[in-house]
Coordinates of C-alpha atoms in Angstrom, one line a residue:
Chain C
M12 CA -41.1 -5.9 -13.3
S13 CA -39.0 -4.5 -15.6
E14 CA -34.9 -4.7 -14.8
E15 CA -35.0 -0.9 -15.1
T16 CA -37.2 -0.6 -12.3
K17 CA -35.1 -2.3 -10.5
V18 CA -31.6 -0.9 -11.0
K19 CA -33.4 2.8 -10.5
Y20 CA -35.3 2.1 -7.3
E21 CA -32.6 4.0 -5.3
K22 CA -35.6 5.0 -2.8
P23 CA -34.9 3.8 1.4
I24 CA -37.1 1.0 1.3
P25 CA -40.3 0.0 4.1
L26 CA -38.2 -2.4 6.1
K27 CA -39.7 -5.0 7.9
T28 CA -39.8 -5.0 12.6
L29 CA -41.1 -6.7 15.4
D30 CA -44.2 -5.0 15.0
N31 CA -45.4 -4.1 11.6
T32 CA -44.2 -7.1 9.0
P33 CA -47.6 -8.0 8.1
Y34 CA -48.4 -4.4 7.3
W35 CA -45.9 -4.7 5.0
D36 CA -46.2 -8.2 3.7
A37 CA -49.7 -7.4 2.7
A38 CA -48.1 -5.0 1.0
D39 CA -46.0 -6.8 -0.7
R40 CA -49.3 -8.7 -2.1
H41 CA -50.7 -5.4 -2.7
E42 CA -53.1 -5.8 -0.2
L43 CA -53.6 -3.4 3.2
A44 CA -53.5 -5.4 6.5
L45 CA -54.1 -2.9 9.8
Q46 CA -53.9 -4.0 13.2
K47 CA -57.1 -3.9 15.3
C48 CA -57.0 -4.1 19.1
N49 CA -59.4 -6.6 20.5
T50 CA -59.5 -5.4 23.5
C51 CA -60.7 -1.2 21.9
N52 CA -61.5 -2.7 18.7
A53 CA -59.0 0.5 17.5
Y54 CA -57.5 0.7 14.7
N55 CA -53.2 0.9 15.3
H56 CA -51.2 3.0 12.6
P57 CA -49.2 2.7 12.6
P58 CA -49.0 -0.4 13.9
G59 CA -47.1 -1.4 17.5
P60 CA -46.4 -3.8 19.9
S61 CA -49.5 -2.9 21.7
C62 CA -52.5 -0.8 21.3
A63 CA -51.0 2.8 21.3
S64 CA -54.9 3.8 22.6
C65 CA -55.5 1.2 25.3
G66 CA -52.6 -0.4 26.3
S67 CA -54.1 -4.0 25.4
V68 CA -51.9 -6.7 24.1
D69 CA -54.4 -8.6 22.8
V70 CA -54.0 -7.0 18.9
I71 CA -55.1 -8.8 15.7
W72 CA -54.7 -7.7 11.8
E73 CA -57.1 -6.6 9.8
N74 CA -57.2 -7.8 6.1
Q75 CA -58.8 -4.9 4.7
G76 CA -58.0 -5.9 0.5
S77 CA -57.4 -3.7 -2.1
V78 CA -59.8 -1.5 -3.0
I79 CA -58.6 1.0 -0.5
Q80 CA -59.6 5.2 -0.8
G81 CA -59.8 7.8 1.6
K82 CA -59.8 11.8 1.5
V83 CA -56.1 14.3 1.8
Y84 CA -56.8 14.7 5.2
S85 CA -53.5 17.5 4.9
Y86 CA -50.0 17.0 3.0
V87 CA -46.8 19.1 1.5
V88 CA -45.8 20.1 -2.1
S89 CA -41.6 19.5 -0.6
Y90 CA -39.7 21.0 -3.5
R91 CA -36.0 19.7 -2.6
P92 CA -35.3 16.3 -1.7
F93 CA -34.6 16.1 1.9
L94 CA -32.5 12.5 1.6
P95 CA -31.2 10.4 -0.1
G96 CA -33.3 9.3 -3.7
F97 CA -36.4 11.3 -4.2
Q98 CA -33.7 13.7 -6.5
N99 CA -35.9 12.2 -9.3
D100 CA -38.9 13.0 -7.8
I101 CA -39.8 17.0 -6.7
P102 CA -42.1 18.2 -6.3
L103 CA -43.0 15.1 -3.9
V104 CA -46.2 15.5 -2.5
I105 CA -46.1 13.5 1.2
A106 CA -50.1 13.2 1.8
V107 CA -51.8 11.9 5.3
V108 CA -55.0 10.8 3.3
E109 CA -58.1 9.3 6.0
L110 CA -59.8 5.9 4.8
D111 CA -62.9 7.0 3.9
H112 CA -64.5 3.5 5.4
L113 CA -62.2 3.8 8.9
P114 CA -62.2 7.7 9.4
E115 CA -59.7 7.3 12.4
V116 CA -57.2 5.6 9.9
K117 CA -54.4 8.1 8.4
I118 CA -52.1 6.7 5.6
I119 CA -49.1 9.4 4.3
G120 CA -48.1 7.8 1.0
N121 CA -46.9 9.7 -1.9
I122 CA -49.3 10.8 -4.7
L123 CA -48.2 9.8 -7.6
N124 CA -49.5 12.2 -9.8
G125 CA -50.3 14.6 -7.7
N126 CA -48.5 18.6 -7.6
A127 CA -49.1 22.0 -6.3
E128 CA -52.4 22.4 -7.9
N129 CA -54.6 19.4 -8.2
V130 CA -54.0 18.7 -4.6
T131 CA -56.2 19.7 -1.9
I132 CA -57.6 18.9 1.8
G133 CA -60.0 16.4 0.5
S134 CA -59.1 15.8 -2.4
A135 CA -60.1 11.9 -2.9
V136 CA -57.2 9.2 -3.9
N137 CA -57.0 5.5 -4.1
M138 CA -54.5 3.1 -3.6
V139 CA -52.2 1.7 -5.8
W140 CA -49.2 -0.3 -4.9
E141 CA -46.0 0.4 -6.4
D142 CA -43.1 -2.9 -7.8
V143 CA -39.9 -1.0 -6.6
T144 CA -38.5 -4.4 -6.2
E145 CA -38.2 -8.4 -7.3
D146 CA -40.4 -8.8 -4.0
R147 CA -41.2 -5.6 -3.0
A148 CA -44.5 -3.3 -2.9
V149 CA -45.3 -0.1 -1.0
P150 CA -48.4 1.2 -1.1
Q151 CA -49.0 4.7 -2.8
W152 CA -51.7 6.7 -3.3
V153 CA -53.0 8.6 -7.0
L154 CA -56.0 11.2 -7.4
A155 CA -59.6 9.8 -8.0
Chain X
M5 CA -46.7 23.1 41.4
S6 CA -47.9 25.9 43.0
T7 CA -46.4 24.6 46.0
I8 CA -42.5 25.9 44.6
R9 CA -44.2 29.5 42.6
N10 CA -40.5 31.6 43.3
K11 CA -38.6 30.1 45.4
Y12 CA -36.3 28.9 42.9
A13 CA -34.4 31.2 40.3
I14 CA -32.5 31.1 37.2
V15 CA -29.8 33.2 38.2
G16 CA -26.7 32.4 35.7
V17 CA -26.9 32.3 32.2
G18 CA -24.2 32.4 29.1
E19 CA -23.5 31.2 25.6
S20 CA -20.6 30.6 23.9
K21 CA -19.2 31.9 20.7
R22 CA -22.2 30.5 17.7
S23 CA -20.9 30.3 14.2
K24 CA -21.1 27.9 11.6
N25 CA -18.3 26.8 11.6
S26 CA -17.1 26.6 15.4
G27 CA -13.6 24.9 14.8
V28 CA -14.2 22.7 17.5
T29 CA -15.7 19.9 20.3
P30 CA -19.3 20.9 21.3
L31 CA -17.1 20.1 24.6
H32 CA -15.1 23.4 24.3
L33 CA -18.4 25.1 23.6
A34 CA -20.6 23.2 26.2
L35 CA -17.2 24.8 29.1
D36 CA -17.9 28.1 27.7
A37 CA -21.4 28.7 28.3
A38 CA -20.8 27.0 31.2
R39 CA -18.0 29.4 32.4
A40 CA -19.6 32.7 31.2
A41 CA -22.7 30.8 33.1
I42 CA -21.0 30.2 36.4
A43 CA -19.6 33.6 35.8
D44 CA -22.5 35.6 35.2
A45 CA -23.4 34.2 38.4
G46 CA -21.1 35.3 39.8
M47 CA -20.6 32.0 41.3
D48 CA -16.9 29.3 41.6
A49 CA -17.6 26.3 39.8
K50 CA -17.7 24.2 42.8
D51 CA -21.0 26.2 44.1
I52 CA -21.9 23.6 41.2
D53 CA -23.5 19.6 42.8
A54 CA -25.3 18.9 39.4
F55 CA -25.1 18.7 35.9
M56 CA -27.7 18.3 33.0
S57 CA -27.5 18.4 30.0
Y58 CA -30.7 17.4 26.7
S59 CA -29.0 16.2 23.3
E60 CA -30.3 14.1 20.3
H61 CA -26.3 12.5 19.9
D62 CA -24.4 15.4 18.7
S63 CA -22.9 16.2 22.3
C64 CA -21.0 16.5 25.3
T65 CA -21.5 14.9 28.7
P66 CA -22.5 16.4 32.3
H67 CA -19.8 14.3 33.1
Q68 CA -17.0 15.9 30.8
V69 CA -18.5 19.2 31.6
A70 CA -18.0 18.4 35.5
T71 CA -14.2 17.3 34.7
Y72 CA -13.1 19.6 33.1
L73 CA -14.4 22.5 35.5
G74 CA -13.1 20.3 37.7
V75 CA -16.0 19.8 39.7
R76 CA -17.0 16.4 40.6
P77 CA -20.9 17.3 41.7
G78 CA -23.4 15.4 43.2
V79 CA -26.3 14.4 39.8
V80 CA -24.7 14.5 36.3
K81 CA -28.0 13.5 34.1
E82 CA -28.5 13.7 29.9
I83 CA -31.5 12.7 28.4
I84 CA -32.8 12.9 24.4
G85 CA -34.6 15.0 24.2
G86 CA -36.1 17.2 21.7
G87 CA -37.2 21.2 21.8
S88 CA -39.4 21.1 25.1
S89 CA -35.8 19.7 27.2
T90 CA -34.5 22.9 28.4
E91 CA -38.2 23.4 30.3
L92 CA -38.1 20.0 31.2
L93 CA -35.1 20.0 33.1
I94 CA -35.2 23.2 35.2
A95 CA -38.3 21.5 36.5
D96 CA -35.9 18.4 37.4
A97 CA -33.4 21.1 38.7
V98 CA -36.3 22.7 41.4
G99 CA -37.1 18.7 41.7
L100 CA -33.3 18.3 42.9
I101 CA -33.3 21.1 44.8
E102 CA -36.5 20.7 46.3
T103 CA -35.7 17.3 47.6
G104 CA -32.4 18.0 48.8
Q105 CA -30.3 15.8 46.2
A106 CA -28.6 19.3 45.4
K107 CA -28.1 22.4 45.8
T108 CA -27.9 24.5 42.5
V109 CA -28.3 22.9 38.7
L110 CA -26.2 24.1 35.7
I111 CA -28.3 22.8 32.3
Y112 CA -27.1 22.7 28.8
R113 CA -27.2 22.7 25.5
A114 CA -24.0 22.1 23.1
M115 CA -24.1 21.3 19.3
N116 CA -21.9 22.1 16.0
G117 CA -25.5 22.0 14.7
R118 CA -24.6 23.4 11.5
S119 CA -20.3 22.1 11.3
G120 CA -21.7 18.8 12.9
M121 CA -25.0 16.8 13.1
R122 CA -27.9 18.8 11.7
M123 CA -30.4 18.4 12.7
G124 CA -32.4 19.1 9.2
G125 CA -31.3 16.5 8.9
G126 CA -29.0 15.1 5.5
G127 CA -26.1 12.5 5.8
W128 CA -28.0 10.0 7.7
S129 CA -28.7 6.7 6.6
T130 CA -32.3 5.9 5.8
D131 CA -32.3 2.4 7.6
L132 CA -31.1 4.1 9.8
L133 CA -33.4 6.9 10.1
Q134 CA -37.0 4.1 9.8
S135 CA -35.6 2.0 13.4
A136 CA -35.3 5.3 14.7
F137 CA -38.5 7.0 14.9
D138 CA -41.1 5.6 16.2
G139 CA -43.2 4.4 12.5
G140 CA -40.5 5.3 10.8
S141 CA -40.6 2.6 8.2
F142 CA -44.2 4.4 7.6
I143 CA -42.8 8.2 6.6
I144 CA -39.0 7.8 5.1
P145 CA -39.6 5.7 2.4
Y146 CA -42.3 8.9 1.5
G147 CA -39.2 10.8 1.9
A148 CA -40.3 12.7 4.7
G149 CA -37.2 12.8 6.7
S150 CA -36.9 16.4 8.1
P151 CA -39.1 18.0 10.5
G152 CA -40.0 20.8 8.4
Q153 CA -42.2 18.3 6.5
W154 CA -43.7 16.2 9.8
F155 CA -44.4 20.2 10.8
G156 CA -45.5 21.1 7.8
L157 CA -48.4 18.3 8.0
F158 CA -50.2 19.3 10.8
A159 CA -49.4 23.5 9.5
T160 CA -51.0 22.9 6.2
R161 CA -54.1 21.3 8.2
H162 CA -53.7 23.9 10.5
M163 CA -53.8 26.7 8.9
H164 CA -56.3 26.0 6.1
L165 CA -59.5 25.2 8.9
N166 CA -58.1 28.2 10.6
G167 CA -57.8 31.0 8.1
L168 CA -54.3 30.9 8.1
T169 CA -52.2 32.6 5.5
Q170 CA -48.8 32.6 4.0
E171 CA -48.4 36.9 4.9
H172 CA -49.7 35.4 8.7
L173 CA -46.6 32.9 8.8
G174 CA -43.9 35.9 6.7
H175 CA -45.5 38.4 9.8
V176 CA -44.2 36.5 12.6
C177 CA -39.9 36.0 10.4
T178 CA -40.3 39.9 9.6
S179 CA -41.4 40.3 13.8
F180 CA -39.0 38.0 15.1
Y181 CA -35.9 38.7 11.9
E182 CA -36.3 42.2 12.6
H183 CA -35.4 42.4 16.4
A184 CA -32.0 40.2 15.1
Q185 CA -31.2 43.9 13.9
R186 CA -31.1 45.2 17.1
N187 CA -29.0 41.9 18.7
P188 CA -25.5 41.7 16.7
N189 CA -24.5 38.3 18.1
A190 CA -27.7 37.0 15.9
F191 CA -26.8 35.4 12.8
F192 CA -28.9 37.3 10.9
Y193 CA -27.8 40.1 11.6
G194 CA -27.8 42.8 9.1
K195 CA -30.5 40.9 7.1
P196 CA -33.0 42.7 7.3
L197 CA -36.1 40.5 5.7
T198 CA -39.4 42.2 4.9
M199 CA -42.5 41.1 3.4
E200 CA -42.5 41.7 -0.5
E201 CA -39.1 39.3 -0.5
Y202 CA -40.9 36.7 2.2
M203 CA -44.0 36.7 0.0
K204 CA -41.8 36.1 -3.5
T205 CA -39.3 33.6 -1.8
A206 CA -40.2 29.9 -3.2
H207 CA -41.5 27.0 -1.0
L208 CA -38.9 24.1 0.9
S209 CA -42.0 22.5 1.5
S210 CA -44.8 23.9 1.7
P211 CA -46.1 25.3 3.4
F212 CA -42.7 26.7 4.7
T213 CA -39.8 28.9 2.9
K214 CA -36.6 29.2 4.2
H215 CA -37.4 32.4 6.3
D216 CA -40.7 30.0 8.3
F217 CA -36.8 26.8 8.5
C218 CA -35.1 27.8 11.8
L219 CA -31.6 28.3 10.7
E220 CA -29.3 25.5 12.0
S221 CA -25.9 26.4 13.7
D222 CA -22.8 25.5 15.5
E223 CA -23.1 26.8 19.4
A224 CA -23.3 26.1 23.0
N225 CA -26.1 27.1 25.9
A226 CA -26.4 27.7 30.3
I227 CA -28.6 28.2 32.5
I228 CA -28.0 27.9 36.7
V229 CA -30.6 27.3 38.6
T230 CA -30.8 27.4 42.6
S231 CA -33.1 28.3 45.8
A232 CA -34.5 31.8 46.0
E233 CA -32.3 32.3 49.2
R234 CA -28.8 30.9 47.3
A235 CA -29.4 33.3 44.6
K236 CA -29.7 36.5 46.8
D237 CA -25.5 35.7 47.4
C238 CA -25.3 35.5 44.1
K239 CA -23.8 38.8 41.7
S240 CA -26.8 38.7 38.9
T241 CA -30.1 39.6 38.9
P242 CA -32.1 36.4 40.2
V243 CA -35.2 35.5 37.5
H244 CA -37.8 33.4 39.7
I245 CA -39.7 30.8 37.9
M246 CA -43.4 31.2 39.2
G247 CA -44.9 28.0 37.4
M248 CA -44.2 25.2 35.4
A249 CA -46.3 22.8 33.0
A250 CA -44.9 20.1 31.0
R251 CA -47.7 17.0 28.9
Q252 CA -47.3 14.7 26.3
S253 CA -51.1 13.8 24.3
V254 CA -50.3 13.7 20.6
S255 CA -49.4 9.5 20.1
H256 CA -47.1 8.7 17.4
A257 CA -43.7 11.4 17.7
H258 CA -43.2 11.5 14.1
Y259 CA -46.3 9.7 13.5
W260 CA -49.3 12.8 13.5
K261 CA -52.8 11.5 13.1
N262 CA -54.4 14.2 14.7
V263 CA -53.6 17.9 14.5
D264 CA -56.9 18.9 17.1
E265 CA -54.7 19.4 18.8
V266 CA -50.5 19.7 20.8
A267 CA -49.5 19.1 23.6
S268 CA -49.1 22.7 24.5
D269 CA -52.7 22.8 24.7
Y270 CA -53.6 20.8 28.1
V271 CA -50.1 23.1 29.3
A272 CA -51.4 26.0 28.9
P273 CA -54.2 26.1 32.1
E274 CA -51.5 24.0 34.2
L275 CA -49.3 26.2 33.5
Y276 CA -50.9 29.7 34.6
K277 CA -52.5 27.6 37.2
A278 CA -49.2 27.0 38.5
A279 CA -48.0 30.5 37.9
G280 CA -51.5 32.3 39.4
I281 CA -51.4 34.7 36.3
T282 CA -53.9 34.1 33.4
P283 CA -52.6 35.0 30.2
E284 CA -53.4 38.5 29.9
D285 CA -49.7 38.8 32.4
I286 CA -47.5 38.5 30.1
D287 CA -45.8 40.8 28.9
V288 CA -42.5 39.3 26.5
A289 CA -42.1 36.2 26.0
S290 CA -40.4 33.5 24.1
I291 CA -42.0 30.8 21.9
Y292 CA -40.0 27.9 20.8
D293 CA -39.7 28.5 17.4
C294 CA -38.6 26.3 15.0
F295 CA -40.1 26.3 12.0
S296 CA -42.2 30.1 11.7
W297 CA -46.2 28.9 12.5
V298 CA -45.0 26.5 15.4
V299 CA -45.9 30.4 16.9
L300 CA -49.0 30.3 15.6
R301 CA -49.9 26.9 16.9
Q302 CA -48.6 28.0 20.3
L303 CA -50.0 31.6 20.7
E304 CA -53.3 29.7 20.3
A305 CA -52.5 27.7 22.4
Y306 CA -51.3 29.2 25.6
G307 CA -54.1 31.6 24.8
L308 CA -51.9 34.2 24.2
A309 CA -53.7 35.3 21.1
P310 CA -57.9 34.8 20.4
K311 CA -58.3 30.8 18.6
G312 CA -59.0 32.2 15.2
E313 CA -57.4 35.5 15.6
V314 CA -53.7 34.3 15.4
G315 CA -53.1 35.7 12.1
D316 CA -54.9 38.4 12.6
F317 CA -52.5 39.1 16.0
V318 CA -49.3 39.3 14.0
A319 CA -50.9 41.2 11.1
A320 CA -51.1 43.8 14.0
G321 CA -47.5 43.1 15.1
N322 CA -48.2 42.4 18.2
L323 CA -45.0 40.7 18.2
R324 CA -42.5 43.8 17.3
L325 CA -40.5 45.3 20.9
N326 CA -44.0 47.5 20.6
G327 CA -46.6 45.3 20.1
K328 CA -49.1 43.9 23.1
L329 CA -46.2 40.8 23.1
P330 CA -43.2 41.9 22.3
T331 CA -42.0 37.5 21.2
N332 CA -38.1 36.0 20.9
T333 CA -36.7 40.2 20.7
A334 CA -33.2 38.4 20.1
G335 CA -34.1 37.1 16.6
G336 CA -35.1 33.3 17.7
M337 CA -34.3 30.5 15.8
L338 CA -35.3 31.7 13.0
S339 CA -32.9 34.6 12.8
E340 CA -30.3 34.6 16.5
G341 CA -29.3 30.7 16.2
Y342 CA -30.2 27.4 17.3
T343 CA -30.1 25.6 20.4
H344 CA -32.8 22.9 20.9
G345 CA -34.8 26.1 22.6
M346 CA -32.5 27.6 25.0
N347 CA -31.1 30.8 23.5
N348 CA -34.7 32.2 23.6
V349 CA -34.2 30.4 27.1
L350 CA -31.9 32.9 27.7
E351 CA -33.3 35.7 26.1
I352 CA -36.2 35.8 28.2
V353 CA -34.2 35.9 31.6
R354 CA -32.1 38.9 29.7
Q355 CA -35.4 40.2 29.2
V356 CA -36.9 40.0 32.6
R357 CA -33.8 40.9 34.1
H358 CA -34.7 44.3 32.6
E359 CA -30.4 43.6 31.7
Y360 CA -30.8 46.0 27.9
A361 CA -32.4 48.4 30.4
G362 CA -31.3 52.0 28.3
T363 CA -30.7 50.4 24.8
N364 CA -33.2 49.2 22.0
R365 CA -34.2 45.6 23.3
Q366 CA -35.3 46.2 26.1
V367 CA -39.4 45.6 26.6
E368 CA -40.4 48.8 28.8
N369 CA -41.8 48.1 31.8
C370 CA -42.0 43.9 31.9
E371 CA -41.9 41.0 34.1
I372 CA -43.5 39.0 33.7
G373 CA -42.2 36.3 31.3
I374 CA -44.0 33.2 29.6
C375 CA -41.0 30.5 27.5
T376 CA -42.6 27.5 25.9
G377 CA -40.9 24.8 24.7
W378 CA -41.7 22.1 21.7
A379 CA -40.8 19.1 21.0
G380 CA -43.8 18.5 18.8
P381 CA -47.2 18.3 19.0
D382 CA -46.6 15.1 21.2
I383 CA -44.2 17.4 24.0
A384 CA -44.1 20.3 25.5
G385 CA -43.1 22.3 28.4
A386 CA -43.4 26.1 29.3
M387 CA -42.4 28.4 32.2
V388 CA -43.7 32.2 33.7
L389 CA -40.6 33.6 34.9
S390 CA -40.2 37.9 36.7
K391 CA -38.2 39.2 38.6

């Protein structure tokens, strides 16, 4: 990462918490990790202290690797920054993406090369990782 | 809940002044609203033995309101809650009275929603927001910090699947703005909205323009609930609670993975069963309207318009005063004011009372009204009222 990028990144950096640290640690390695329930086999995203589908505490983390493809399930295009740090990202595409290999999992992110004209429900996207600090990376989407 | 049918009533409603900058604390607003509701019921403050409220850390406590009305009640209760909280607290009030813990309950919502803490965001620490919302770390870093964006993610897909268009959202807005033109206390009184103007308005965040967002105001509202028996002694025309229902459904309040269902879908059958009516019996409606699309989704959920025909229903003018279902007849949160849903409750009570009789605001011959609350796709509460 360049010095310039380091200085310029003003957006919120994902907070690592008791329940989500494995997800963001994997993201820092440019990988996707998902929480999975050993009792009902549901994938939980966002992750939590127990399974949001059945309540079981028997949850594990499963690495999904670095090749993650999906389809736009829904999206919005925002024309004003509703949070500090996004003033240079307008219009901002925020999408809910259904993973091709696990459709029950929906991951929200920005479509970095998306706009109101080229994004629609069903658009194919690939996960990429944006290096935002020396040691942190944020999963994002680009149109396939 | 059918066992409580018509046993409880709303006997007083009142509001403070509505403004963009009240210049006073939410406590002052709450006291003004409480006094107005007590006067409306023809009661004395000491007749209230339970005070309840909901907030998002932007209000004053029921303890304070009771204190400064000179009352030392049995129950003071405050919940953190969203747009279904009025209905949920009215259900709590019924429970308290039914079990003999209280006789008369005052419920209020007080907020400097424009000059103080704004629901629409602004001024908050992003780290705080990540912690405050369940799953916040998965939305805030992506710039999704406003309810307009969260609801928009739901709306885009639902509209796509059901053939709903920008113009259909516009019919909700123009209908409610039209109501506001008859309400001198509405924020957008004197500011009518034509479809042509609506369609020319740019998105703030798709699919919503500024007209599709509710407004923000400084205001307090209050409601008094008591038994039907005690209601006979009140000055006002009691409005009886025919039935109520509530439900949590979708997981993760701020991270929705499924737009196929909302909590309102589950509330509707329970509500009609409790009230002993069908959607066709409803004459007038207050539908929670934090965003225009939320109204369309609830019309579908509550069976007030056939699924797949909601767009046609609003385009035919059915939300207007002479339509099949006059809705949010004071202008709603889109154009009257925003007290997190409670102003819509005040309006349905006034319509069912026929308080506007002889003016151009009364829905003619209305007997039964529905009032819905929506804290999101995840939590809903609703009630059916009649004279």
